[in-house]
Each structure stands twice: as structure tokens, then as C-alpha cells.
Coordinates of C-alpha atoms and ligand atoms in Angstrom, one line a residue:
M1029 CA 14.0 115.2 86.4
C1030 CA 12.9 117.1 83.3
S1031 CA 14.7 120.2 82.0
I1032 CA 13.0 123.4 81.1
I1033 CA 14.2 126.4 79.2
G1034 CA 12.6 129.6 78.2
Y1035 CA 14.2 132.3 76.0
S1036 CA 13.3 135.8 74.9
G1037 CA 16.0 137.9 73.2
Q1038 CA 17.9 139.2 70.3
L1039 CA 20.9 136.9 70.4
T1040 CA 19.7 134.5 67.8
L1041 CA 16.5 132.9 66.7
A1042 CA 14.9 131.0 69.6
A1043 CA 14.9 127.4 68.1
P1044 CA 18.6 126.7 67.6
L1045 CA 19.4 128.2 71.0
L1046 CA 16.7 126.2 72.7
V1047 CA 18.0 123.0 71.1
E1048 CA 21.6 123.7 72.2
S1049 CA 20.4 124.5 75.8
L1050 CA 18.4 121.3 76.0
K1051 CA 21.5 119.3 74.9
K1052 CA 23.4 120.7 77.8
M1053 CA 20.7 119.8 80.2
E1054 CA 19.8 116.4 78.7
Y1055 CA 21.4 114.7 81.7
R1056 CA 18.3 115.7 83.7
G1057 CA 15.9 113.5 81.8
Y1058 CA 15.9 112.3 78.2
D1059 CA 13.1 110.2 76.9
S1060 CA 11.5 112.9 74.7
V1061 CA 12.0 116.5 73.7
G1062 CA 10.1 119.4 72.4
I1063 CA 10.1 123.2 71.8
A1064 CA 7.6 125.9 71.2
T1065 CA 8.3 129.2 69.5
L1066 CA 6.3 132.3 68.9
N1067 CA 6.1 133.4 65.3
K1068 CA 3.8 136.3 64.1
G1069 CA 1.4 135.8 67.0
N1070 CA 1.2 132.0 66.6
I1071 CA 2.8 129.5 68.9
L1072 CA 4.4 126.6 67.0
V1073 CA 5.2 123.3 68.7
S1074 CA 7.4 120.5 67.5
K1075 CA 8.2 117.5 69.7
G1076 CA 8.9 113.8 69.7
V1077 CA 10.4 110.8 71.5
G1078 CA 14.1 110.4 71.6
K1079 CA 17.3 112.2 72.6
V1080 CA 17.6 115.9 71.7
A1081 CA 19.9 115.3 68.7
E1082 CA 17.7 112.5 67.3
V1083 CA 14.5 114.4 67.6
D1084 CA 16.2 117.5 66.2
Q1085 CA 17.4 115.6 63.2
Q1086 CA 14.0 114.0 62.5
M1087 CA 11.8 117.0 63.1
Q1088 CA 14.2 119.8 62.3
L1089 CA 13.4 121.4 65.7
N1090 CA 16.0 124.1 65.2
K1091 CA 14.3 125.4 62.0
L1092 CA 11.2 126.6 63.8
P1093 CA 11.0 130.4 63.3
G1094 CA 10.6 132.9 66.1
E1095 CA 12.6 134.9 68.6
I1096 CA 10.8 133.8 71.7
G1097 CA 10.4 130.2 72.8
I1098 CA 10.4 127.5 75.4
G1099 CA 11.8 123.9 75.4
H1100 CA 11.8 120.7 77.4
T1101 CA 13.4 117.3 77.8
R1102 CA 11.2 114.8 79.5
W1103 CA 11.7 112.0 81.9
A1104 CA 8.3 110.4 82.0
T1105 CA 6.4 110.3 85.3
H1106 CA 2.7 110.4 84.3
G1107 CA 1.8 109.0 80.9
G1108 CA 3.9 106.8 78.6
V1109 CA 6.8 107.9 76.5
T1110 CA 4.9 109.1 73.4
D1111 CA 5.1 112.0 71.0
T1112 CA 1.8 113.3 72.4
N1113 CA 3.0 113.2 76.0
A1114 CA 6.2 115.1 75.2
H1115 CA 6.2 118.8 76.1
P1116 CA 5.3 121.6 75.3
H1117 CA 1.5 121.2 75.8
Y1118 CA -1.0 123.6 74.3
S1119 CA -4.0 125.1 75.9
C1120 CA -7.2 124.5 73.9
S1121 CA -6.9 127.8 71.9
A1122 CA -3.2 127.1 71.3
N1123 CA -2.6 130.7 72.6
I1124 CA -0.5 129.3 75.5
A1125 CA 2.1 126.5 75.6
V1126 CA 3.6 125.1 78.7
V1127 CA 6.7 123.0 79.8
H1128 CA 6.8 121.5 83.2
N1129 CA 9.1 119.8 85.6
G1130 CA 7.9 117.9 88.7
I1131 CA 4.7 116.3 89.7
I1132 CA 1.1 117.7 90.0
E1133 CA -0.4 115.5 92.7
N1134 CA -4.0 116.7 92.2
Y1135 CA -4.0 116.6 88.4
Q1136 CA -6.8 114.1 88.1
E1137 CA -9.2 116.3 90.1
L1138 CA -8.1 119.4 88.1
K1139 CA -8.4 117.6 84.8
S1140 CA -12.0 116.3 85.4
E1141 CA -13.0 119.8 86.6
L1142 CA -11.6 121.3 83.4
E1143 CA -13.0 118.6 81.2
K1144 CA -16.5 119.3 82.6
E1145 CA -16.0 122.9 81.6
G1146 CA -15.2 121.8 78.0
H1147 CA -11.4 121.7 78.0
I1148 CA -10.1 119.0 75.7
F1149 CA -7.0 117.2 76.8
K1150 CA -4.6 115.5 74.3
S1151 CA -2.1 113.9 76.5
Q1152 CA -2.0 111.5 79.5
T1153 CA 0.3 113.8 81.4
D1154 CA -0.3 115.7 84.6
S1155 CA 1.5 118.7 83.0
E1156 CA -1.2 119.5 80.5
V1157 CA -3.5 120.7 83.2
I1158 CA -1.3 123.7 83.7
A1159 CA -1.9 124.9 80.1
H1160 CA -5.7 124.6 80.5
L1161 CA -5.7 126.1 84.0
L1162 CA -3.7 129.1 82.8
E1163 CA -6.1 129.5 79.8
R1164 CA -9.1 129.6 82.1
D1165 CA -7.4 131.8 84.7
Y1166 CA -6.2 134.2 82.0
E1167 CA -9.7 134.7 80.7
Q1168 CA -11.1 135.1 84.2
S1169 CA -8.5 137.6 85.2
N1170 CA -9.1 140.0 82.4
S1171 CA -6.0 138.9 80.6
S1172 CA -3.6 139.6 83.5
I1173 CA -0.8 137.1 83.2
V1174 CA 0.5 137.6 86.7
D1175 CA -3.0 137.0 88.1
A1176 CA -3.5 134.0 85.9
M1177 CA -0.1 132.6 87.0
T1178 CA -0.8 133.3 90.7
N1179 CA -4.3 131.7 90.6
T1180 CA -3.1 128.7 88.6
C1181 CA -0.2 128.0 91.1
K1182 CA -2.6 128.3 94.0
K1183 CA -4.7 125.4 92.6
I1184 CA -1.8 123.0 92.0
R1185 CA -0.5 120.7 94.7
G1186 CA 2.9 119.1 94.4
S1187 CA 6.5 120.1 93.6
F1188 CA 6.8 121.8 90.3
A1189 CA 8.4 124.4 88.1
F1190 CA 6.9 125.5 84.8
V1191 CA 7.4 128.0 82.0
A1192 CA 4.6 129.2 79.7
V1193 CA 4.8 131.1 76.5
F1194 CA 1.8 133.3 75.6
N1195 CA 0.9 134.4 72.1
N1196 CA 1.3 138.1 73.1
G1197 CA 5.0 137.5 73.5
V1198 CA 5.2 137.0 77.3
I1199 CA 7.1 134.2 78.9
A1200 CA 6.1 133.4 82.5
G1201 CA 7.6 130.9 85.0
A1202 CA 6.8 129.6 88.4
R1203 CA 9.0 127.8 91.0
F1204 CA 7.5 125.6 93.7
D1205 CA 10.1 123.2 95.1
E1206 CA 11.7 122.5 91.7
P1207 CA 14.6 124.6 90.4
L1208 CA 14.0 127.6 88.1
I1209 CA 16.7 130.1 87.4
I1210 CA 16.7 133.4 85.5
G1211 CA 19.7 134.0 83.2
I1212 CA 20.2 137.7 82.5
S1213 CA 22.3 139.1 79.6
S1214 CA 22.1 142.5 78.0
D1215 CA 20.5 141.0 74.9
A1216 CA 18.4 138.2 76.3
L1217 CA 16.6 136.7 79.3
F1218 CA 16.4 133.0 80.0
L1219 CA 14.4 130.8 82.4
S1220 CA 16.1 127.5 83.0
S1221 CA 16.2 124.4 85.3
D1222 CA 20.0 124.6 85.4
V1223 CA 22.6 127.4 84.7
L1224 CA 24.0 125.1 82.0
G1225 CA 20.9 126.1 80.0
F1226 CA 22.2 129.6 79.5
L1227 CA 25.8 129.7 80.7
K1228 CA 27.1 130.0 77.2
Y1229 CA 25.5 133.4 77.0
T1230 CA 25.6 134.8 80.5
D1231 CA 27.0 134.2 84.0
K1232 CA 24.4 136.4 85.7
A1233 CA 21.7 134.4 87.4
I1234 CA 18.8 134.8 89.8
F1235 CA 17.9 131.7 91.8
L1236 CA 14.2 132.1 92.3
D1237 CA 12.8 131.4 95.8
N1238 CA 10.1 128.9 96.3
G1239 CA 6.7 130.3 95.4
D1240 CA 8.2 132.9 93.0
I1241 CA 6.5 133.8 89.8
V1242 CA 8.4 135.6 87.0
I1243 CA 7.1 137.5 84.1
I1244 CA 9.3 138.3 81.1
E1245 CA 7.9 141.0 78.9
D1246 CA 9.4 143.7 76.7
K1247 CA 13.0 142.6 77.6
K1248 CA 12.4 143.0 81.3
Y1249 CA 11.7 140.6 84.1
T1250 CA 9.4 141.1 87.1
I1251 CA 9.3 138.7 90.1
F1252 CA 6.3 138.2 92.4
D1253 CA 6.3 136.2 95.5
A1254 CA 3.5 133.8 96.5
S1255 CA 1.4 136.6 97.9
R1256 CA 1.7 138.4 94.5
K1257 CA 4.0 141.1 95.9
N1258 CA 6.6 142.5 93.6
V1259 CA 10.0 141.4 94.9
N1260 CA 13.7 141.7 94.1
R1261 CA 16.0 138.7 94.3
P1262 CA 19.8 139.0 94.3
V1263 CA 21.7 138.5 91.0
T1264 CA 24.4 135.9 91.4
Q1265 CA 27.5 135.5 89.3
V1266 CA 28.0 131.8 88.5
A1267 CA 31.3 130.2 87.6
W1268 CA 31.8 130.0 83.8
E1269 CA 33.7 126.7 84.2
L1270 CA 30.4 125.0 85.0
G1271 CA 29.5 125.2 81.4
S1272 CA 32.8 124.0 80.0
A1273 CA 32.2 120.2 80.1
D1274 CA 33.1 118.3 77.0
K1275 CA 34.3 114.7 76.4
G1276 CA 37.8 115.6 75.4
K1277 CA 39.6 112.6 74.0
F1278 CA 37.2 110.1 75.6
A1279 CA 34.3 108.2 74.1
H1280 CA 31.9 109.1 76.9
Y1281 CA 31.6 111.5 79.7
T1282 CA 31.5 108.7 82.2
I1283 CA 35.0 107.4 81.4
K1284 CA 36.3 110.9 81.2
E1285 CA 34.9 111.7 84.6
I1286 CA 36.4 108.4 86.0
H1287 CA 39.8 109.4 84.7
E1288 CA 39.5 113.0 86.0
Q1289 CA 39.4 111.7 89.6
S1290 CA 43.1 112.0 90.3
S1291 CA 43.0 115.6 89.3
T1292 CA 39.7 116.6 91.0
M1293 CA 40.1 114.6 94.2
L1294 CA 42.0 117.3 96.1
K1295 CA 39.8 120.2 95.0
P1296 CA 37.3 120.0 97.8
L1297 CA 40.2 120.3 100.3
E1298 CA 41.2 123.7 99.0
P1299 CA 40.8 126.6 101.5
S1300 CA 37.5 127.8 99.8
N1301 CA 35.7 125.1 101.9
D1302 CA 35.3 126.1 105.5
F1303 CA 35.8 122.7 107.2
E1304 CA 36.4 124.3 110.6
T1305 CA 32.9 125.7 110.9
F1306 CA 31.4 122.6 109.4
C1307 CA 33.2 120.4 112.0
K1308 CA 32.3 122.8 114.9
Y1309 CA 28.7 122.2 114.2
I1310 CA 29.3 118.5 114.4
N1311 CA 31.3 118.7 117.6
N1312 CA 28.6 120.8 119.3
A1313 CA 25.8 118.5 118.4
S1314 CA 24.5 115.7 120.6
N1315 CA 23.3 113.6 117.7
V1316 CA 24.7 113.2 114.2
Y1317 CA 22.6 112.0 111.3
I1318 CA 23.7 111.5 107.7
T1319 CA 21.3 111.3 104.8
G1320 CA 21.5 111.0 101.1
S1321 CA 20.2 108.9 98.1
G1322 CA 21.8 106.3 95.9
T1323 CA 25.5 106.9 95.6
S1324 CA 25.4 109.7 98.1
Y1325 CA 23.8 107.4 100.6
N1326 CA 26.5 104.8 100.1
C1327 CA 29.1 107.5 100.9
G1328 CA 27.1 108.3 104.0
L1329 CA 27.3 104.7 105.1
L1330 CA 31.1 104.9 105.0
G1331 CA 30.9 108.3 106.7
K1332 CA 29.0 106.7 109.6
L1333 CA 31.6 103.9 110.0
L1334 CA 34.5 106.3 109.9
L1335 CA 33.0 108.9 112.3
S1336 CA 32.0 106.2 114.7
K1337 CA 35.3 104.2 114.6
F1338 CA 37.9 106.9 114.3
A1339 CA 36.2 110.0 115.7
R1340 CA 34.1 108.2 118.3
K1341 CA 31.1 110.3 117.1
R1342 CA 28.1 108.0 117.0
T1343 CA 26.2 108.6 113.8
E1344 CA 23.1 107.3 112.3
V1345 CA 22.7 107.1 108.5
Y1346 CA 19.4 107.0 106.6
M1347 CA 18.5 106.8 103.0
S1348 CA 16.7 110.1 102.4
S1349 CA 13.6 108.3 100.9
E1350 CA 13.3 106.6 104.3
F1351 CA 14.5 109.4 106.5
Q1352 CA 11.5 111.5 105.6
Y1353 CA 9.4 109.2 107.7
F1354 CA 11.7 109.7 110.7
S1355 CA 13.2 113.2 110.3
D1356 CA 10.3 114.7 112.2
T1357 CA 11.6 113.0 115.3
V1358 CA 15.1 114.5 115.0
E1359 CA 16.1 116.2 118.2
P1360 CA 16.8 120.0 118.1
D1361 CA 20.4 119.5 119.3
S1362 CA 21.2 117.4 116.2
V1363 CA 23.1 118.0 113.0
V1364 CA 22.0 116.4 109.8
I1365 CA 24.7 116.0 107.2
A1366 CA 23.0 115.8 103.9
I1367 CA 25.1 114.5 101.0
S1368 CA 23.9 115.3 97.5
Q1369 CA 25.8 115.9 94.3
S1370 CA 23.0 117.9 92.7
G1371 CA 21.6 119.5 95.9
E1372 CA 18.2 119.1 94.2
T1373 CA 17.2 115.5 95.1
A1374 CA 13.6 115.7 96.2
D1375 CA 13.9 113.0 98.8
V1376 CA 16.9 114.7 100.4
L1377 CA 15.3 118.1 100.4
H1378 CA 12.1 116.8 101.9
S1379 CA 13.7 115.0 104.8
V1380 CA 16.1 117.8 105.5
K1381 CA 13.3 120.3 105.6
Q1382 CA 11.5 118.3 108.3
A1383 CA 14.6 118.0 110.4
K1384 CA 15.2 121.7 110.0
E1385 CA 11.7 122.5 111.2
N1386 CA 12.5 120.4 114.3
G1387 CA 15.4 122.7 115.0
A1388 CA 18.3 120.5 113.7
K1389 CA 21.2 122.2 112.0
I1390 CA 21.7 121.3 108.4
L1391 CA 25.2 120.7 107.1
S1392 CA 25.4 119.8 103.4
I1393 CA 28.0 118.3 101.1
V1394 CA 27.0 119.4 97.5
N1395 CA 28.6 119.9 94.1
I1396 CA 26.4 122.8 93.2
P1397 CA 26.8 125.7 95.7
T1398 CA 23.7 127.5 94.4
S1399 CA 21.5 124.4 94.8
S1400 CA 18.3 124.3 96.9
L1401 CA 20.1 122.1 99.5
A1402 CA 23.0 124.4 99.9
R1403 CA 20.7 127.4 100.3
M1404 CA 18.7 125.7 103.0
S1405 CA 21.8 124.6 104.9
D1406 CA 23.3 126.3 108.0
C1407 CA 26.7 125.4 106.5
F1408 CA 27.9 123.6 103.4
V1409 CA 31.1 122.4 101.7
T1410 CA 31.4 121.8 98.0
L1411 CA 32.7 118.9 96.1
N1412 CA 34.4 121.1 93.5
C1413 CA 34.7 118.3 91.1
G1414 CA 33.3 120.4 88.1
P1415 CA 30.2 119.4 86.2
E1416 CA 29.4 115.7 86.3
I1417 CA 27.5 115.0 83.1
G1418 CA 27.5 111.2 83.1
V1419 CA 24.3 110.2 84.9
A1420 CA 26.2 107.7 87.1
A1421 CA 28.0 109.4 89.9
T1422 CA 31.7 108.7 89.8
K1423 CA 34.0 111.6 90.5
S1424 CA 31.5 113.2 92.7
F1425 CA 31.4 110.1 94.9
L1426 CA 35.2 110.1 95.3
N1427 CA 35.1 113.8 96.3
Q1428 CA 32.3 113.0 98.8
L1429 CA 34.6 110.4 100.3
M1430 CA 37.5 112.9 100.4
I1431 CA 35.3 115.4 102.3
L1432 CA 34.2 112.8 104.8
Y1433 CA 37.8 111.7 105.5
K1434 CA 38.7 115.3 106.0
I1435 CA 35.9 115.8 108.5
V1436 CA 36.9 112.6 110.3
Y1437 CA 40.5 113.8 110.3
I1438 CA 39.5 117.1 112.0
I1439 CA 37.0 115.7 114.4
S1440 CA 39.1 112.8 115.5
G1441 CA 42.0 115.2 116.4
Q1442 CA 44.0 113.8 113.5
N1443 CA 43.5 110.2 114.6
I1444 CA 43.8 109.2 110.9
R1445 CA 46.6 110.2 108.5
F1446 CA 45.2 112.7 106.0
D1447 CA 47.8 115.4 106.0
S1448 CA 49.3 116.9 102.8
A1449 CA 52.1 114.2 102.6
E1450 CA 49.5 111.5 102.8
L1451 CA 47.3 113.3 100.2
V1452 CA 50.2 113.4 97.7
K1453 CA 50.6 109.6 98.2
L1454 CA 46.9 109.0 97.9
Q1455 CA 46.7 111.0 94.7
K1456 CA 49.5 108.9 93.1
S1457 CA 47.7 105.8 94.3
V1458 CA 44.5 106.8 92.6
Q1459 CA 46.4 107.5 89.4
S1460 CA 48.1 104.1 89.6
V1461 CA 44.7 102.4 89.7
L1462 CA 43.4 104.6 86.9
D1463 CA 46.4 103.4 84.9
L1464 CA 44.9 99.8 85.1
D1465 CA 42.2 100.9 82.6
F1466 CA 43.5 98.7 79.8
K1467 CA 43.8 95.7 82.1
I1468 CA 40.3 96.2 83.4
R1469 CA 38.9 96.6 79.9
N1470 CA 40.5 93.2 79.0
I1471 CA 39.2 91.5 82.1
I1472 CA 35.7 92.6 81.2
G1473 CA 36.3 91.6 77.5
S1474 CA 37.1 88.1 78.7
L1475 CA 33.9 87.7 80.7
D1476 CA 30.8 86.0 79.2
H1477 CA 28.8 88.8 77.5
N1478 CA 25.6 87.4 79.0
V1479 CA 26.8 87.4 82.6
K1480 CA 23.6 87.6 84.7
D1481 CA 24.7 88.0 88.3
I1482 CA 27.6 89.8 89.8
Y1483 CA 28.2 89.8 93.5
I1484 CA 30.6 92.2 95.3
L1485 CA 31.8 91.2 98.7
G1486 CA 33.4 93.4 101.3
R1487 CA 33.5 93.7 105.1
S1488 CA 33.5 96.8 107.4
I1489 CA 34.5 99.9 105.5
H1490 CA 34.6 97.9 102.2
Y1491 CA 30.9 97.0 102.4
P1492 CA 29.7 100.5 101.4
I1493 CA 32.1 100.3 98.4
A1494 CA 30.6 96.9 97.5
L1495 CA 27.2 98.5 97.5
E1496 CA 28.3 101.4 95.4
G1497 CA 30.1 99.1 92.9
S1498 CA 26.9 97.1 92.5
L1499 CA 24.8 100.2 92.0
K1500 CA 27.2 101.2 89.2
I1501 CA 27.0 97.8 87.5
K1502 CA 23.2 97.8 87.7
E1503 CA 22.7 101.3 86.3
L1504 CA 25.4 101.3 83.6
A1505 CA 25.3 97.7 82.4
Y1506 CA 21.8 96.6 83.4
V1507 CA 23.2 93.5 85.0
H1508 CA 21.9 92.2 88.3
A1509 CA 24.5 93.1 90.9
E1510 CA 24.5 92.9 94.7
G1511 CA 26.9 94.2 97.3
I1512 CA 27.1 91.8 100.2
A1513 CA 28.7 92.1 103.6
A1514 CA 30.9 89.1 103.2
G1515 CA 30.1 87.7 106.7
E1516 CA 26.4 87.6 105.7
L1517 CA 27.1 85.2 102.8
K1518 CA 26.5 82.1 104.9
H1519 CA 23.3 83.5 106.3
G1520 CA 21.6 83.3 102.9
P1521 CA 23.2 84.7 99.8
L1522 CA 25.5 81.7 99.4
A1523 CA 22.5 79.8 98.0
L1524 CA 22.7 82.0 94.9
I1525 CA 26.3 81.2 94.1
D1526 CA 27.0 78.7 91.3
K1527 CA 29.3 78.3 88.3
E1528 CA 27.6 81.1 86.4
S1529 CA 28.2 83.7 89.1
V1530 CA 30.9 86.3 88.9
V1531 CA 32.1 87.4 92.4
I1532 CA 34.3 90.5 93.0
V1533 CA 36.0 90.5 96.4
L1534 CA 37.2 93.7 98.0
N1535 CA 40.0 92.4 100.1
P1536 CA 42.8 94.7 101.0
N1537 CA 45.3 93.5 103.6
D1538 CA 43.6 94.8 106.7
E1539 CA 41.7 93.4 109.7
T1540 CA 39.0 92.1 107.3
Y1541 CA 41.5 90.2 105.1
R1542 CA 41.5 86.7 106.6
D1543 CA 37.7 86.6 107.0
V1544 CA 37.1 87.7 103.5
L1545 CA 39.5 85.0 102.3
S1546 CA 37.5 82.4 104.0
S1547 CA 34.3 83.7 102.4
T1548 CA 36.2 83.6 99.1
N1549 CA 37.0 79.9 99.7
E1550 CA 33.3 79.1 100.2
I1551 CA 32.5 80.8 96.9
K1552 CA 35.4 79.1 95.1
S1553 CA 34.1 75.7 96.1
R1554 CA 30.8 76.5 94.4
G1555 CA 32.6 77.2 91.1
A1556 CA 32.1 81.0 90.8
F1557 CA 34.5 83.1 88.8
I1558 CA 36.4 85.3 91.3
I1559 CA 37.9 88.7 90.7
G1560 CA 40.1 89.8 93.6
I1561 CA 40.8 93.5 94.3
S1562 CA 43.6 93.7 96.9
D1563 CA 47.1 94.7 97.6
L1564 CA 47.9 91.1 98.2
K1565 CA 47.7 88.4 95.6
N1566 CA 46.0 85.1 96.3
D1567 CA 45.6 81.9 94.3
L1568 CA 41.9 81.9 95.0
Y1569 CA 41.4 84.8 92.6
D1570 CA 40.8 83.8 88.9
V1571 CA 41.7 87.4 88.1
F1572 CA 43.6 89.8 90.3
I1573 CA 43.5 93.6 90.3
E1574 CA 46.3 95.0 92.4
L1575 CA 45.9 98.0 94.6
P1576 CA 48.8 100.1 95.9
K1577 CA 49.6 99.8 99.6
L1578 CA 47.9 102.4 101.7
E1579 CA 46.9 103.2 105.3
R1580 CA 44.3 100.6 106.0
Y1581 CA 41.3 103.0 106.4
L1582 CA 42.1 104.7 103.0
Y1583 CA 41.4 101.7 100.7
P1584 CA 37.8 102.7 99.9
I1585 CA 39.2 105.7 98.0
V1586 CA 41.1 103.5 95.6
E1587 CA 39.0 100.3 95.5
I1588 CA 35.9 102.0 94.0
I1589 CA 37.9 102.9 90.9
P1590 CA 38.2 99.4 89.3
L1591 CA 34.5 98.9 90.1
Q1592 CA 33.6 102.1 88.2
M1593 CA 35.7 101.1 85.3
M1594 CA 34.3 97.5 85.2
S1595 CA 30.7 98.9 85.1
Y1596 CA 31.7 101.3 82.3
Y1597 CA 33.3 98.6 80.2
L1598 CA 30.5 96.1 80.8
A1599 CA 28.1 98.8 79.4
V1600 CA 30.3 99.4 76.4
Q1601 CA 30.7 95.7 75.8
K1602 CA 26.9 95.5 75.7
Q1603 CA 26.7 98.5 73.4
L1604 CA 24.8 100.5 75.9
D1605 CA 25.2 104.2 76.3
P1606 CA 26.9 104.6 79.7
D1607 CA 26.3 108.3 79.9
Y1608 CA 22.6 108.0 79.7
P1609 CA 21.3 104.8 81.3
R1610 CA 17.7 103.9 80.5
N1611 CA 15.0 105.1 82.9
L1612 CA 17.4 107.2 85.0
A1613 CA 18.0 110.9 85.4
K1614 CA 20.9 112.8 86.9
S1615 CA 18.8 115.0 89.1
V1616 CA 15.9 113.2 90.7
T1617 CA 13.7 116.1 91.7
V1618 CA 10.5 114.1 92.2
K1619 CA 9.7 112.0 95.2
Ligands
F6R2443 C1 24.0 106.7 90.9 C2 23.5 108.0 91.1 C3 22.3 108.2 92.0 C4 22.5 109.5 92.8 C5 21.2 109.8 93.5 C6 21.3 111.0 94.4 O1 25.1 106.7 90.1 O2 24.0 108.9 90.5 O3 22.1 107.1 92.8 O4 23.5 109.3 93.6 O5 20.1 110.0 92.7 O6 21.7 112.1 93.7 P1 22.3 113.4 94.4 O7 23.7 113.0 94.9 O8 22.4 114.4 93.3 O9 21.4 113.8 95.5

């Protein structure tokens, strides 16, 4: 959720580099920011509440002197959003400063133990205990940093990664269930939560294993495993393109990423993805489970319907935050298809780990091939949609859908049309819906700015899209939105509908069409404002968004696009920042 960066090198002074790196990783969490640099044996800390650019402007972060440093963007978990709770945190002597990502479950016990010994805490965070523990363990281990790191890590319970700078010029890091990556260039070494933190300088990276501790000293790095044994980890070359994200001609990443969809949607189908092996695992399994969180879960819901209906492969789908309570019952002859853009979502990793321990095979669908999820999988395919910077998942969702359709196409023995001719048509259809941008902006412009409730109706395969559309509206525009299986309306939700309600109906001309129309009638008679999304116009709709004609099962791929755009323009209309919705982070690495 937070991002951490450590730097030791001769490329430039530390502070401006740390600030730039944090800007690249701000998507991970962004309520406060801070850096610490080492200057003439003193550790200097500067930090505050706000986004990186704001805090940098106010506090002149980038002017801190020193060639070694650490930095952090925070997404608060323990302790309010205050300057004091921002990282880095000093030890009592100020000879050590620490940045941390994750949660320390036993911090209260550790804190009272340290307080009894005389340590004085300044913040309300769980993170600060690391600085004080390290200080104590460093003294007790005759100034051995590796011993201090090992002993400190042994005392902490939870999932965490942290980086500490010591006033003798050493930077040390530890990885326990949260990402930490070493970046290696001839002039500098980095420790970062994401390759984006150093990709401008080097494409050589080491993805630390869980339990690894790394010490950077005298331009060299040394890695120790949890048993304090010196170990080597492979150096990986990461794709430079990952670092190349910018907004181009667009006002925000989110709308840029929405518009990229027609060009990125076919990328996961390129030969670099081994679908045959992936599908073999599914064919050989007696039970198929799908899991994911948020948007990825919504994609999983559609995957379940498609696999069951078209490939006759019964599938269960669980939200990862729920699956963790059931995944210990997964049978050994099962496959678990885990869907995760980041591949770092704690809920997903945790539930998958349990299923793996039970003997299930793990197949994952990720955007980041070097992610923890990909590395713990028996087989994975990648979204290949390029970096998604907007916190709300858009182009990654579309590519997740494309992958699921491809899987269903293979497993069903081509029972659906998804061949190259169909794909060309589909890509054109996606572009034609993207071309409705101006119309959709105007529709949103004509809505009451204070719209309070938006309902999205859909049946069958359109229901997961209704859920995904409502998630986008909630997170981008902070408007209450609900996806409703249209047939359920009369079983309760109809009571909510009145003249103030805005209802979006997903109603392509397929086997759900007539039934959705009768639900629309029920809504119309309660005076709601109706936006129809369909390939067939109807007088019941106050506003009509026309979809191109497609194979009936392919509509989800195009109908999500107007919903993404509506959410974006609702946010813009309310003068919100769609790229960085409040309280959210792109990569949710805490449970
Ligand atoms: C919504 C959104 C989140 C993520 C969820 C899982 O727009 O982005 O709901 O989908 O946090 O993230 P990943 O897919 O990285 O596991």
C-alpha cells in the first residue's frame, strides 16, 4: 500500500532522485510522503501530509543534501494522516531512520516493551517500532547490522517490508510478504517496492525472496536468508517499457488508459502467453476455482459464467478476502485461477498460498510477470496491457476479460467465436464505443451534479459488468452506486427507486433483452432517469448509448467502456482527481 525506496550511489544527490522515484510509485498510496538522507554522518528527515509534488514544494524535499537516502509514500493503516505519522521514523538517537510498508500485528506489545526500556515514541504508527527495535538490537549485537536486522525481523509478526538507513552509511532492507526489489546499476543500488522506483536508471533487478535481508554497504549488496545464511538471488532484466508511462495528450492517466484499450486488448493473446499449458491444467482438474479482489473478482464472476455455460466446466468463484476462510478445504486435484493486476494483493496471495499448501495447482492472470503471485504460480499468463497508473482498474479489466474468453474458447473446443477474424471485428467495436467519448461526456454533463444514487441493471453475463461499473462509479466519483441483477429488482431494490434515481440498464439484444426491458418498465413507472446501453434503441430510455452488434456473449467486452467513461466524467465534473481516489491504493498489500 505504501511505497518505499532506498538509494545509495553516485548518479546524483539522493533527495531529487528519491522524490522522482516516489512520484512514479505514488499510485501505491498517497496520503503523506517523506525522505531521509545521510549528510556528514547525520540523518536528515523531511516529511509531511499530501501528495509528493505538494509536499516537495512546501518542504523542498529535493534540497536535502546527501548521497544516500530512503523515501516513502504512505497510505495510512495505523495512526491518522499527520506529519508526525508520515515516514521515515527515527530511532531515539536519530542514528537510524526507517520506512515501512505493511502491517506489524504485534506492534502494541513491542511498543510497550520498548517504552518500558526507555524508548520514546513520537508517532501513532506501527512502523516506528522497527526503528526502536533496530536501535536496541544494533546495540546488543555489537553493531552488527545484519544481526540487528535478523533479530528485529524475528520479533515482528505480520506482512512487511522495510528499509533502514544507518548513520554509518549502510542501507538495509527486509522482505516478509511485501515486495522489495534491488535495482542494480554500475553507479548505484536501489531498494524499492516496485521496479518503477528505479527503472529510469537500470533494468537489472533482484526480486528478493520472502524472509530475505539485504545490506548495502560500500557500493555492494549482500543478501541473507531468514536463517542468516549468505545467499545469491538471480538478477532479472525487466522491460524498460514498464517505466514509460506518461499521460500523453490526456488530462489524466485514467482516461488515457480507457482510450488505450483498443490498442492493448489483443496484447495478451500474443504467442508469448502459453494458453495451451494454462488450459491443460484446467482440463486435467476435477474442480476449478477462481479468486480475485475488487475488479479482478468481477472479472472472475464473468469467467465462472462463461466457463460453466460455454465450456461446461463447473467453476466456483470467491472473493479472495472470503476465499481465505475456505481455501484450506480446496481439494488437491483442483486448480485455482487467481486474477490480479498487480499480483501483490495480500488477500489473493494469502488465499492462494493456503490452496497451494493443500495441493491445488495455481494458475494466475497477472499484469506484472515478476509479481509475488506469478512467482508462486504453477503457470501464469500476463495481461500485457502496460503499466496501469490510474488507481481504478480499466484497461487491465478488459485484458482480463480477453484472457478469460480465450481460455473459454480453447477449453470449449471453440464453442464460441474468438478467432482472429472475430478479434479484428471486436477491436473495431471497442474503438467505436471509445469514439462515443464526447457523447458520454455530454450525457454526464446534463446530469444533476448532486446525483446521489446510481443503479446499474444487467442479467446473466451483464451482471458482473453492472457490478464492475458500479465499483468504478463509487471509487472515482464517490457516488453511491449498485450493480443489480435485474431480476432481483422486484425482490427488494425496487423500493429504492424514485424520481431522483439514475438507472443504467445493460441491455444488448440477447436472451436477457425482454426481461431487462420489463424491469426497465418497472423503473420507468417510478420516475427514474434511465440510461440505456444496447444495440437496440427503445423509447423507455431517456438517454441511449448505442453498442455495435456483436456475438451475444461478447457484449461484456464493449459494454464496460461507457461505464468506465461515465465514472471518469462524473469524477471530473465533481472536480475530483480520478487518478488518485481518496482512501484507495493501487496495490493493496495489506489484509
Ligand atoms: C478497482 C480496483 C480494485 C482492484 C483490487 C485488486 O478499480 O482497482 O478493486 O481490482 O484491489 O487488485 P489486483 O487486481 O491488483 O489484485
